[in-house]
Amino acid sequence: MQPRDLSDHSPYVPGRGDEEVARELGMDPEELITLSSNENPHGASPDAVAAIREHAEAIRVYPKSSHADLRARLADRWDVSEEQVWVSAGADGSIDYLSRAMLEPGDRVLVPEPGFAYYGMSAKYHHGEVSTYSLDRSDSFTQTAETVLDVYEGERIIYVTSPHNPTGSTMSIEEVRLLADATAEETLVVVDEAYGEFAELTSAVSLLDDRDDVAVLRTFSKAYGLAGLRVGYALVPEAWADAYARVNTPFAASELACRAALAALDDDDHLERSIESARWGREYLRETLDAPTFESAGNFVLAAVGDADRVTEALQEEGVIVRDCTSFGLPDCIRITTGTREETRTAAERINGVLERIE
Ligand code: PMP
């Protein structure tokens, strides 16, 4: 017995854990500076950790009320109805829900290149087809409606990532509106704001007030520091009121994830600190690195370092883990997540050292 033919599906390869890398390098995991997965170096809000402890006993039951509480709290936060909030296991889960809700076999999805791999993967799992629009490197990966419309051919879903992974560029709400205006009624524009908190940018959520062709993705994995809990959400058009119950994986966001997310939403100080830290870090990296970098609205910076594979390897030997962007189609670039100030300073110093050595 074999599964169906999966040869057309690329595997998702997550970064390796600190323990495994440290063992290989003969180092203490504590010594590693891991800046490869856009995680929050300050961790989760202490209130979120306390909520997990407090509700530990509740893992016995399905997350019924916590799920509803989180949807209600997020509806309040974004001024939408509870039915418009689709809570999921990470924003990845919401991407799947949108695929389920939107795609018939053979329907096409338009995704950015370079870009986040899971949009296309999810579309394919749901028997969709994937086409791409290119972000122009010589124009700093700028995103406008035109960038997408140049190649748009009536696709069912268009993904826009703002801030964009891995480049850090953004699409303004005005451009998202122009894009949605110019596309067919049956095309949904999904604005992925996984890194939205770090940007000085108006969220596309307000577009949901008067239109039914835009959805927004958000997550607790980045600015809220809850990547390990797997909780994210989509905000969808009002007209989709009964769709969530039909497409969601039941209880995909766990009781503890929902409770921690609720606590995190109430800790503005922690969020502010995390945002400030990322904004400081991205400016510091841009000013300090001896390599061309791109303006970033996220908690990371893309740097053109020459041979990314070599640089990543050499940095790993020095205990600094960054993302080699070869899999994004940028074999000369690395993506560096902002760490604590100390981590960011040390990483910049070591990156410059490696660049000098291998030039
Ligand atoms: N969108 C983008 C652009 C991302 O970079 C990521 C995570 N790397 C996600 C969505 C998914 O995040 P999560 O599932 O952890 O919420």
Tab-separated table of C-alpha atoms in Angstrom, residues 12-240:
chain	number	residue	atom	x	y	z
A	12	TYR	CA	8.072	21.410	4.271
A	13	VAL	CA	11.473	21.349	5.959
A	14	PRO	CA	11.465	23.157	9.302
A	15	GLY	CA	14.661	24.575	10.786
A	16	ARG	CA	16.527	22.220	13.096
A	17	GLY	CA	16.111	22.541	16.849
A	18	ASP	CA	18.818	24.182	18.979
A	19	GLU	CA	19.583	20.924	20.810
A	20	GLU	CA	20.335	19.063	17.589
A	21	VAL	CA	22.508	21.857	16.158
A	22	ALA	CA	24.337	22.357	19.462
A	23	ARG	CA	25.056	18.622	19.764
A	24	GLU	CA	26.543	18.599	16.274
A	25	LEU	CA	28.725	21.609	17.072
A	26	GLY	CA	29.669	20.311	20.505
A	27	MET	CA	28.192	23.454	22.051
A	28	ASP	CA	25.762	24.185	24.859
A	29	PRO	CA	22.333	25.022	23.310
A	30	GLU	CA	22.312	28.114	25.546
A	31	GLU	CA	25.326	29.483	23.676
A	32	LEU	CA	23.582	29.399	20.298
A	33	ILE	CA	22.129	32.587	18.869
A	34	THR	CA	19.177	31.338	16.841
A	35	LEU	CA	17.910	33.987	14.449
A	36	SER	CA	16.508	31.767	11.713
A	37	SER	CA	12.756	31.399	12.314
A	38	ASN	CA	11.450	34.919	13.058
A	39	GLU	CA	10.567	33.925	16.611
A	40	ASN	CA	10.286	36.418	19.470
A	41	PRO	CA	13.630	36.522	21.350
A	42	HIS	CA	11.845	37.877	24.428
A	43	GLY	CA	9.575	34.855	24.589
A	44	ALA	CA	5.888	34.901	25.395
A	45	SER	CA	4.190	37.304	27.769
A	46	PRO	CA	4.637	36.066	31.365
A	47	ASP	CA	0.849	36.323	31.610
A	48	ALA	CA	0.492	33.806	28.775
A	49	VAL	CA	2.849	31.395	30.544
A	50	ALA	CA	0.907	31.884	33.789
A	51	ALA	CA	-2.370	31.175	31.942
A	52	ILE	CA	-0.959	27.879	30.692
A	53	ARG	CA	0.004	26.863	34.222
A	54	GLU	CA	-3.356	27.943	35.577
A	55	HIS	CA	-5.321	26.015	32.974
A	56	ALA	CA	-3.101	22.926	32.815
A	57	GLU	CA	-5.855	20.741	34.273
A	58	ALA	CA	-8.220	21.815	31.500
A	59	ILE	CA	-6.330	19.782	28.914
A	60	ARG	CA	-8.727	16.968	29.809
A	61	VAL	CA	-11.562	18.634	27.902
A	62	TYR	CA	-11.994	19.920	24.348
A	63	PRO	CA	-11.407	23.659	23.945
A	64	LYS	CA	-15.055	24.682	23.704
A	65	SER	CA	-15.465	27.847	25.715
A	66	SER	CA	-11.849	29.005	25.308
A	67	HIS	CA	-12.241	28.813	21.535
A	68	ALA	CA	-15.418	30.887	21.660
A	69	ASP	CA	-13.831	33.328	24.129
A	70	LEU	CA	-10.837	33.860	21.857
A	71	ARG	CA	-13.039	34.407	18.801
A	72	ALA	CA	-15.130	36.922	20.750
A	73	ARG	CA	-12.058	38.729	22.065
A	74	LEU	CA	-10.520	38.964	18.580
A	75	ALA	CA	-13.844	40.104	17.096
A	76	ASP	CA	-13.827	42.900	19.640
A	77	ARG	CA	-10.189	43.734	18.920
A	78	TRP	CA	-10.810	44.060	15.167
A	79	ASP	CA	-14.363	45.341	15.240
A	80	VAL	CA	-15.786	42.433	13.231
A	81	SER	CA	-18.360	39.753	14.112
A	82	GLU	CA	-17.325	36.519	15.861
A	83	GLU	CA	-18.268	34.536	12.735
A	84	GLN	CA	-15.624	36.494	10.828
A	85	VAL	CA	-12.827	35.216	13.102
A	86	TRP	CA	-11.478	31.813	12.061
A	87	VAL	CA	-9.178	30.566	14.820
A	88	SER	CA	-6.741	27.867	13.686
A	89	ALA	CA	-3.517	26.020	14.496
A	90	GLY	CA	-1.200	28.857	13.451
A	91	ALA	CA	-1.877	31.050	10.436
A	92	ASP	CA	-0.876	27.936	8.449
A	93	GLY	CA	-4.144	26.363	9.613
A	94	SER	CA	-6.090	29.365	8.348
A	95	ILE	CA	-4.395	29.080	4.952
A	96	ASP	CA	-5.780	25.537	4.775
A	97	TYR	CA	-9.243	26.716	5.828
A	98	LEU	CA	-9.213	29.320	3.054
A	99	SER	CA	-8.140	26.658	0.538
A	100	ARG	CA	-10.996	24.440	1.700
A	101	ALA	CA	-13.501	27.278	1.562
A	102	MET	CA	-12.449	28.615	-1.831
A	103	LEU	CA	-10.951	25.970	-4.100
A	104	GLU	CA	-12.577	23.542	-6.493
A	105	PRO	CA	-10.185	21.068	-8.178
A	106	GLY	CA	-8.103	22.896	-10.792
A	107	ASP	CA	-8.769	26.381	-9.379
A	108	ARG	CA	-5.735	28.617	-9.484
A	109	VAL	CA	-3.960	30.517	-6.727
A	110	LEU	CA	-1.544	33.410	-7.318
A	111	VAL	CA	1.387	33.676	-4.894
A	112	PRO	CA	4.433	35.942	-4.576
A	113	GLU	CA	7.879	34.852	-5.774
A	114	PRO	CA	9.972	34.895	-3.654
A	115	GLY	CA	7.489	34.053	-0.968
A	116	PHE	CA	6.138	31.932	1.850
A	117	ALA	CA	5.954	28.326	0.647
A	118	TYR	CA	2.824	27.190	2.432
A	119	TYR	CA	0.367	29.154	0.252
A	120	GLY	CA	1.240	27.025	-2.754
A	121	MET	CA	1.573	23.824	-0.747
A	122	SER	CA	-1.893	24.219	0.740
A	123	ALA	CA	-3.402	25.029	-2.658
A	124	LYS	CA	-1.903	21.844	-4.084
A	125	TYR	CA	-3.136	19.688	-1.173
A	126	HIS	CA	-6.573	20.981	-2.081
A	127	HIS	CA	-6.153	20.104	-5.772
A	128	GLY	CA	-5.533	23.689	-6.819
A	129	GLU	CA	-2.899	24.999	-9.211
A	130	VAL	CA	-0.302	27.608	-8.418
A	131	SER	CA	0.975	30.554	-10.430
A	132	THR	CA	3.326	33.277	-9.271
A	133	TYR	CA	3.873	37.015	-9.494
A	134	SER	CA	7.441	38.273	-9.134
A	135	LEU	CA	8.618	40.901	-6.713
A	136	ASP	CA	11.305	42.905	-8.449
A	137	ARG	CA	14.588	42.766	-6.599
A	138	SER	CA	16.028	45.729	-8.491
A	139	ASP	CA	13.050	47.711	-7.145
A	140	SER	CA	13.633	46.505	-3.536
A	141	PHE	CA	10.820	43.938	-3.873
A	142	THR	CA	8.261	46.780	-3.865
A	143	GLN	CA	4.651	45.630	-3.796
A	144	THR	CA	1.897	47.481	-5.629
A	145	ALA	CA	-1.415	46.408	-7.146
A	146	GLU	CA	0.317	46.631	-10.525
A	147	THR	CA	2.953	44.068	-9.469
A	148	VAL	CA	0.179	41.492	-9.168
A	149	LEU	CA	-2.152	42.693	-11.909
A	150	ASP	CA	0.633	42.393	-14.505
A	151	VAL	CA	0.206	38.592	-14.415
A	152	TYR	CA	-3.284	38.183	-12.912
A	153	GLU	CA	-5.499	35.839	-14.939
A	154	GLY	CA	-8.648	35.449	-12.868
A	155	GLU	CA	-7.112	33.277	-10.128
A	156	ARG	CA	-9.432	32.309	-7.287
A	157	ILE	CA	-7.103	33.447	-4.484
A	158	ILE	CA	-4.293	36.021	-4.535
A	159	TYR	CA	-1.885	36.001	-1.583
A	160	VAL	CA	-0.217	39.251	-0.585
A	161	THR	CA	2.309	39.108	2.276
A	162	SER	CA	2.672	42.388	4.111
A	163	PRO	CA	5.211	42.630	5.668
A	164	HIS	CA	6.646	40.162	3.224
A	165	ASN	CA	8.705	37.118	4.185
A	166	PRO	CA	11.638	37.021	3.448
A	167	THR	CA	12.163	40.531	2.029
A	168	GLY	CA	10.399	42.791	4.569
A	169	SER	CA	8.572	44.877	1.937
A	170	THR	CA	4.906	45.876	2.354
A	171	MET	CA	1.782	46.622	0.338
A	172	SER	CA	-0.195	49.650	1.527
A	173	ILE	CA	-3.908	49.361	2.227
A	174	GLU	CA	-4.553	51.727	-0.696
A	175	GLU	CA	-2.764	49.329	-3.054
A	176	VAL	CA	-4.656	46.340	-1.613
A	177	ARG	CA	-7.897	48.212	-2.280
A	178	LEU	CA	-6.810	48.954	-5.865
A	179	LEU	CA	-5.920	45.304	-6.338
A	180	ALA	CA	-9.246	44.046	-4.997
A	181	ASP	CA	-11.097	46.639	-7.111
A	182	ALA	CA	-9.311	45.521	-10.275
A	183	THR	CA	-9.834	41.776	-9.842
A	184	ALA	CA	-12.910	39.677	-10.574
A	185	GLU	CA	-15.740	39.322	-8.054
A	186	GLU	CA	-14.802	35.646	-7.562
A	187	THR	CA	-11.195	36.435	-6.633
A	188	LEU	CA	-10.311	36.649	-2.951
A	189	VAL	CA	-7.325	38.819	-1.975
A	190	VAL	CA	-5.728	37.381	1.166
A	191	VAL	CA	-3.429	39.781	2.990
A	192	ASP	CA	-1.070	37.819	5.214
A	193	GLU	CA	-0.176	40.085	8.124
A	194	ALA	CA	1.739	37.487	10.148
A	195	TYR	CA	4.323	40.233	10.809
A	196	GLY	CA	1.772	43.038	10.914
A	197	GLU	CA	2.501	44.185	14.469
A	198	PHE	CA	6.079	45.123	13.567
A	199	ALA	CA	5.081	47.370	10.671
A	200	GLU	CA	4.081	51.008	10.767
A	201	LEU	CA	1.233	50.242	8.429
A	202	THR	CA	-2.585	50.303	8.530
A	203	SER	CA	-3.968	46.760	8.663
A	204	ALA	CA	-6.076	45.652	5.714
A	205	VAL	CA	-8.760	44.510	8.183
A	206	SER	CA	-10.697	47.769	7.802
A	207	LEU	CA	-11.329	46.819	4.149
A	208	LEU	CA	-13.657	44.109	5.454
A	209	ASP	CA	-16.085	46.849	6.523
A	210	ASP	CA	-17.399	47.375	3.039
A	211	ARG	CA	-16.218	44.513	0.869
A	212	ASP	CA	-16.465	40.738	0.646
A	213	ASP	CA	-13.389	39.961	-1.449
A	214	VAL	CA	-10.597	40.473	1.103
A	215	ALA	CA	-9.427	38.296	4.006
A	216	VAL	CA	-6.580	38.902	6.458
A	217	LEU	CA	-4.265	36.440	8.209
A	218	ARG	CA	-2.776	37.083	11.644
A	219	THR	CA	-0.812	34.959	14.114
A	220	PHE	CA	0.338	34.707	17.713
A	221	SER	CA	3.612	33.113	16.553
A	222	LYS	CA	5.635	36.265	15.918
A	223	ALA	CA	5.107	39.446	17.965
A	224	TYR	CA	3.247	37.522	20.702
A	225	GLY	CA	5.984	34.908	21.011
A	226	LEU	CA	3.678	31.870	20.988
A	227	ALA	CA	5.029	30.001	17.935
A	228	GLY	CA	5.204	26.713	19.825
A	229	LEU	CA	1.536	26.792	20.781
A	230	ARG	CA	0.272	27.011	17.190
A	231	VAL	CA	-2.461	29.610	17.233
A	232	GLY	CA	-3.385	32.023	14.454
A	233	TYR	CA	-6.500	33.237	12.694
A	234	ALA	CA	-8.102	34.541	9.542
A	235	LEU	CA	-10.491	37.472	9.416
A	236	VAL	CA	-12.980	36.786	6.623
A	237	PRO	CA	-15.845	38.628	4.878
A	238	GLU	CA	-19.081	39.081	6.792
A	239	ALA	CA	-20.995	37.168	4.125
A	240	TRP	CA	-19.157	33.964	5.072
